[in-house]
mmCIF file of C-alpha atoms in Angstrom:
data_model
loop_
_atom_site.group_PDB
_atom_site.id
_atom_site.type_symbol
_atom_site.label_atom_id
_atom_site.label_comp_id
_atom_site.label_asym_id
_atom_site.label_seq_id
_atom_site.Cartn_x
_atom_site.Cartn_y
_atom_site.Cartn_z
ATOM 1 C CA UNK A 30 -63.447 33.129 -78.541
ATOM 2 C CA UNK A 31 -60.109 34.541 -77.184
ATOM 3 C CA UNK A 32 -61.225 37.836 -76.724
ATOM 4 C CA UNK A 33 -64.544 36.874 -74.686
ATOM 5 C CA UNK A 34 -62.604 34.881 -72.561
ATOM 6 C CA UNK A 35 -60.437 37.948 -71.973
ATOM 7 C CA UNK A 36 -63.110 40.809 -71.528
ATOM 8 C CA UNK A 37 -65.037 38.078 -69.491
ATOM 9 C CA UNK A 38 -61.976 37.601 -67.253
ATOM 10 C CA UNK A 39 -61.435 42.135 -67.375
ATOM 11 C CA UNK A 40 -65.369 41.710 -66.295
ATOM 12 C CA UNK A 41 -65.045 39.134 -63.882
ATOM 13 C CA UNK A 42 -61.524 41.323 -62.458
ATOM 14 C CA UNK A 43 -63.609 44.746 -62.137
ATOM 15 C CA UNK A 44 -66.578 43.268 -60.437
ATOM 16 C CA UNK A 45 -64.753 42.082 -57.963
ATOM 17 C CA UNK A 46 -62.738 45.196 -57.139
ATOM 18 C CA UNK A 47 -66.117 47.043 -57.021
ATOM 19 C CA UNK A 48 -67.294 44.980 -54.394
ATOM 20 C CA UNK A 49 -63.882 45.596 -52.369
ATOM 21 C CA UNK A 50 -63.787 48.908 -52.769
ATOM 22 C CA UNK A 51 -67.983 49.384 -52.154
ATOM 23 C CA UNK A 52 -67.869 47.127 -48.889
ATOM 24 C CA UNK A 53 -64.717 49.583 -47.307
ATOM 25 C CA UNK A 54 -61.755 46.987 -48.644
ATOM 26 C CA UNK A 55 -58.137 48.602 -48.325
ATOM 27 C CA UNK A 56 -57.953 47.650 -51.975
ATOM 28 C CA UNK A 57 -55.861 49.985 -54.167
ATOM 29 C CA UNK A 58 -54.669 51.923 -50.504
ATOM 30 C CA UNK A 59 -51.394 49.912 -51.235
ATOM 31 C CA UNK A 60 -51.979 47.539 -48.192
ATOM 32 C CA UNK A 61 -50.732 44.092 -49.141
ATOM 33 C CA UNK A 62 -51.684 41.133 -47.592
ATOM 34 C CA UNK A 63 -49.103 38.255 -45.821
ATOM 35 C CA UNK A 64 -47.060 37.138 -48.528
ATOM 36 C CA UNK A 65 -48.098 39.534 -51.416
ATOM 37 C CA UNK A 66 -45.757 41.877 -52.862
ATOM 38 C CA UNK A 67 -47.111 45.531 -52.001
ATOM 39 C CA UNK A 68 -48.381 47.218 -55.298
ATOM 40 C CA UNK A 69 -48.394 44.272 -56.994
ATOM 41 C CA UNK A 70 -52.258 44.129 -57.765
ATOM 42 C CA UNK A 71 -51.958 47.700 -58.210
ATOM 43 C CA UNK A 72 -49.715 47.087 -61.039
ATOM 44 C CA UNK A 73 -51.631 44.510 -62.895
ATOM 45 C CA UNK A 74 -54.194 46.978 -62.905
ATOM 46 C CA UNK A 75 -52.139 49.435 -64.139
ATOM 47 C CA UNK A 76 -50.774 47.330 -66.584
ATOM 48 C CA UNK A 77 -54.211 46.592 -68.084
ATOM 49 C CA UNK A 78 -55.774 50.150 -67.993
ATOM 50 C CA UNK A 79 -52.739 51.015 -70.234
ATOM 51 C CA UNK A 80 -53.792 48.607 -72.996
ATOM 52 C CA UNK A 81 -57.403 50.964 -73.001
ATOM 53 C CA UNK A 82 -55.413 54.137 -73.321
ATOM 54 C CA UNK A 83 -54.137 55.338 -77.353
ATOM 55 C CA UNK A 84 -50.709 56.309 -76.563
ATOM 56 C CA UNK A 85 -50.393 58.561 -80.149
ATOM 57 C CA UNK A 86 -48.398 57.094 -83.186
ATOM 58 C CA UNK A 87 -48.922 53.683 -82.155
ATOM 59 C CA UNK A 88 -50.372 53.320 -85.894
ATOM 60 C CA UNK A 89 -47.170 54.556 -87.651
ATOM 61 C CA UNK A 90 -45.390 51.566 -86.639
ATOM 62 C CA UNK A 91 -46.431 49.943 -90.088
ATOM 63 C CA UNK A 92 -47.266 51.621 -92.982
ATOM 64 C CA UNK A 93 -50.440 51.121 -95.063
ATOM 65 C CA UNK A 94 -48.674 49.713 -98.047
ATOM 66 C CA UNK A 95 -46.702 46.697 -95.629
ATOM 67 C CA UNK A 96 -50.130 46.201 -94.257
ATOM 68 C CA UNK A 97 -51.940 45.883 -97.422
ATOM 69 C CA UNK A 98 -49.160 43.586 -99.048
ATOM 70 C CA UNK A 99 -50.357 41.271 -96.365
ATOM 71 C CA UNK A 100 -54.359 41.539 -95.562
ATOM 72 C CA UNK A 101 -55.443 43.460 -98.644
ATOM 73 C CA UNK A 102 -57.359 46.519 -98.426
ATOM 74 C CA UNK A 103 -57.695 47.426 -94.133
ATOM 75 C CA UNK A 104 -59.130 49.993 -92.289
ATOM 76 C CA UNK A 105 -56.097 52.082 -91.867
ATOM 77 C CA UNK A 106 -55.364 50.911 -88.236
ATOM 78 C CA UNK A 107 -56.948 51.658 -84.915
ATOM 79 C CA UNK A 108 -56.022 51.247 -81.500
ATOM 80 C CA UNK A 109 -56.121 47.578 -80.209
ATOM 81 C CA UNK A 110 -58.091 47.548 -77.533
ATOM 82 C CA UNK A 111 -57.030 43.655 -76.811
ATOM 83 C CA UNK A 112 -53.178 44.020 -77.237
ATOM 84 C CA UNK A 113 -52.473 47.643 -76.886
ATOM 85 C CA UNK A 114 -51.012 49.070 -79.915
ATOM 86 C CA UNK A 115 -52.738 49.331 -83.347
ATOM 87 C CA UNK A 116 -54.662 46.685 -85.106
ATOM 88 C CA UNK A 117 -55.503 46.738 -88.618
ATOM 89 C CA UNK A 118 -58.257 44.965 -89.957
ATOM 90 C CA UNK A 119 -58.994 43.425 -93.547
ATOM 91 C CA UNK A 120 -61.767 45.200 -95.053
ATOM 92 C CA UNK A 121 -62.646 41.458 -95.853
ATOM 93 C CA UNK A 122 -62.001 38.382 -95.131
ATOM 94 C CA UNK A 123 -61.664 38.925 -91.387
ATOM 95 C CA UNK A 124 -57.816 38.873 -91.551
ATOM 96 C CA UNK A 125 -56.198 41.273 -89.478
ATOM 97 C CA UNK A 126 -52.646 42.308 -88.283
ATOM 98 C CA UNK A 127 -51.970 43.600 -84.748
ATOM 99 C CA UNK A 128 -48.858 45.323 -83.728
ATOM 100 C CA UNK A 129 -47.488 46.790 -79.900
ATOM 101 C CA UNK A 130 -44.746 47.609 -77.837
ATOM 102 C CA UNK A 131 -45.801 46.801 -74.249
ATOM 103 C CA UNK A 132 -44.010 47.242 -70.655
ATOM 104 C CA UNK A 133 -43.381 44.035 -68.706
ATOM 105 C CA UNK A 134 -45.987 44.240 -66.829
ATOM 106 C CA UNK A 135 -48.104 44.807 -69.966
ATOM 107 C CA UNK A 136 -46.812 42.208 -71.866
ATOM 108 C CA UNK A 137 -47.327 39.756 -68.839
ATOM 109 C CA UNK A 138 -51.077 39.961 -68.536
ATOM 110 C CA UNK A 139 -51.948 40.035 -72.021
ATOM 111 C CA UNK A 140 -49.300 37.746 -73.968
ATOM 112 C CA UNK A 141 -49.910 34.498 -74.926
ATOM 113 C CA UNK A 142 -46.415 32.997 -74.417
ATOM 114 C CA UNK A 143 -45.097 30.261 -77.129
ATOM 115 C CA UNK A 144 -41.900 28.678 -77.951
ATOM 116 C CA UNK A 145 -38.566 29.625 -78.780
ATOM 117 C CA UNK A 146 -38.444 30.530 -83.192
ATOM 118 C CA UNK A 147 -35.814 31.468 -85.490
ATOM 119 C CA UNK A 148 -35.484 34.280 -88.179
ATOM 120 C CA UNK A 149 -36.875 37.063 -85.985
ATOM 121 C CA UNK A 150 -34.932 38.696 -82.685
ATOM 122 C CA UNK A 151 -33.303 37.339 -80.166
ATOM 123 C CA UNK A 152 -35.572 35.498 -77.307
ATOM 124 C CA UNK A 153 -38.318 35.588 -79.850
ATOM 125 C CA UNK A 154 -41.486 33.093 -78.968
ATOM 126 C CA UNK A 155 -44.171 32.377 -81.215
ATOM 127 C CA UNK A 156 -47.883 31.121 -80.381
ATOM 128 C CA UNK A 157 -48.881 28.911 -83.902
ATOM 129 C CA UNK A 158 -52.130 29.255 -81.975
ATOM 130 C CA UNK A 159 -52.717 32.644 -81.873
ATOM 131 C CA UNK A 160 -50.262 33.714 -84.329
ATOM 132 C CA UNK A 161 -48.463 35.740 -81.703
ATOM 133 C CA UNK A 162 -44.741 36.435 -81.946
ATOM 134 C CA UNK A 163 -43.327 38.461 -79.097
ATOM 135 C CA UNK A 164 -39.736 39.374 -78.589
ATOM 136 C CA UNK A 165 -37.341 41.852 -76.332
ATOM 137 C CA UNK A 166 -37.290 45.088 -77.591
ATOM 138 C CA UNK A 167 -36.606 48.682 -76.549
ATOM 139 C CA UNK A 168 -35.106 48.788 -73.001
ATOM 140 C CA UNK A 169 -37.117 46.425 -71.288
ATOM 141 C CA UNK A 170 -40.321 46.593 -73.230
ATOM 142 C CA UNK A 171 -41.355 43.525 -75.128
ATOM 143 C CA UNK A 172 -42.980 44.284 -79.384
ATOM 144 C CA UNK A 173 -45.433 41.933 -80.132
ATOM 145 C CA UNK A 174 -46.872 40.919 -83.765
ATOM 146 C CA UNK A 175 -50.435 38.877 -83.799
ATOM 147 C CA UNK A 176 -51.578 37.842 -87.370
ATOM 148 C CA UNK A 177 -54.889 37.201 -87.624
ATOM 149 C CA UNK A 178 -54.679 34.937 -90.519
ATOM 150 C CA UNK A 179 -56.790 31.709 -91.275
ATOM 151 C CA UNK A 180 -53.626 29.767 -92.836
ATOM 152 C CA UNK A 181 -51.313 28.249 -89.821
ATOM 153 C CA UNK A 182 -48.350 28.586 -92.401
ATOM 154 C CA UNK A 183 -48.940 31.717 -93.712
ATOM 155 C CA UNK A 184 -49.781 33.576 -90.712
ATOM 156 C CA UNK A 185 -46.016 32.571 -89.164
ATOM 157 C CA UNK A 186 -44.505 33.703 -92.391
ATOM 158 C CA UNK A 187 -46.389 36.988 -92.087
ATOM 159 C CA UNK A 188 -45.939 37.417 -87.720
ATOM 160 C CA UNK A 189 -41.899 37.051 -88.801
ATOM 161 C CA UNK A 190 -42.096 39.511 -91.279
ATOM 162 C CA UNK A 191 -43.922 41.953 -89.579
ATOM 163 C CA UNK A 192 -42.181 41.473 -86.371
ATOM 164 C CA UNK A 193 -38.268 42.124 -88.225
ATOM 165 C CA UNK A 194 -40.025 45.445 -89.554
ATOM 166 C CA UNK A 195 -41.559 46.198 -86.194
ATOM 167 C CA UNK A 196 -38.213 44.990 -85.028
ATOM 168 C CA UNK A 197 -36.173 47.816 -87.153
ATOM 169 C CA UNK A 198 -38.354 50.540 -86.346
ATOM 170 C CA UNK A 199 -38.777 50.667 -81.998
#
């Protein structure tokens, strides 16, 4: 349901720049209006046509085996289309595990934001509703860990493990 909420809002986003740009708008010509920041929609857009974009060993952040101790047999990882990164996806069972490194920017339009938790990195927030942990990480950038597990206990066991292995490796 998250995810056609989200393409639905991408849909909704895209229409409406079509129109702006189709009916001679200034949109994307770096004009801002009274009060706006100038480039700031330009930016969210960037930010979001980055998430479509592979970006190479995004993949190799986990390995099959630390994967596989967690879902079971997966697909061997592809890029996440909904997160950025790589998602790897239970060859059953619909559990998956979703890992990314994001800008700012990035991480602001697509992170679902949750509260302060312990035994991962510093400024670490979990969602227990998405199963999202997110935390500071590489200069700026912000590494994010979504478990896609059906057991509310077990999936913030797993989003802390993953994330201090993410953690280690960025």
């Amino acid at each position: 349901m998250e995810i056609l909420s989200r393409l639905t809002r991408a849909a909704l986003v895209g229409a409406a720049l079509t129109v702006l740009v189709a009916c001679g708008s200034d949109a994307g010509s770096g004009a801002s209006t009274p009060g706006e920041t100038p480039g700031a929609a330009r930016n969210a857009d960037d930010a979001a046509d980055s998430l479509t974009e592979p970006k190479g060993d995004e993949c190799e952040r986990l390995t099959t085996d630390e994967v596989a101790d967690v879902i079971g047999a997966h697909d061997g990882g592809q890029h996440d289309y909904q997160l950025g990164g790589c998602v790897w996806t239970a060859t059953s069972g619909g559990q998956a595990i979703h890992a990314t490194v994001l800008s700012k920017d990035e991480y602001e339009a697509v992170a679902e934001i949750g509260e302060p938790v312990t035994g991962s990195a510093d400024g670490a927030v979990y969602d227990d509703i998405h199963g999202e942990l997110w935390f500071p990480c590489r200069g700026g950038d912000f590494c994010g860990i979504k478990a896609d597990i059906g057991e509310s206990d077990l999936r913030k066991d797993v989003a802390l493990r993953m994330g201090t292995i993410l953690q280690g490796r960025v």
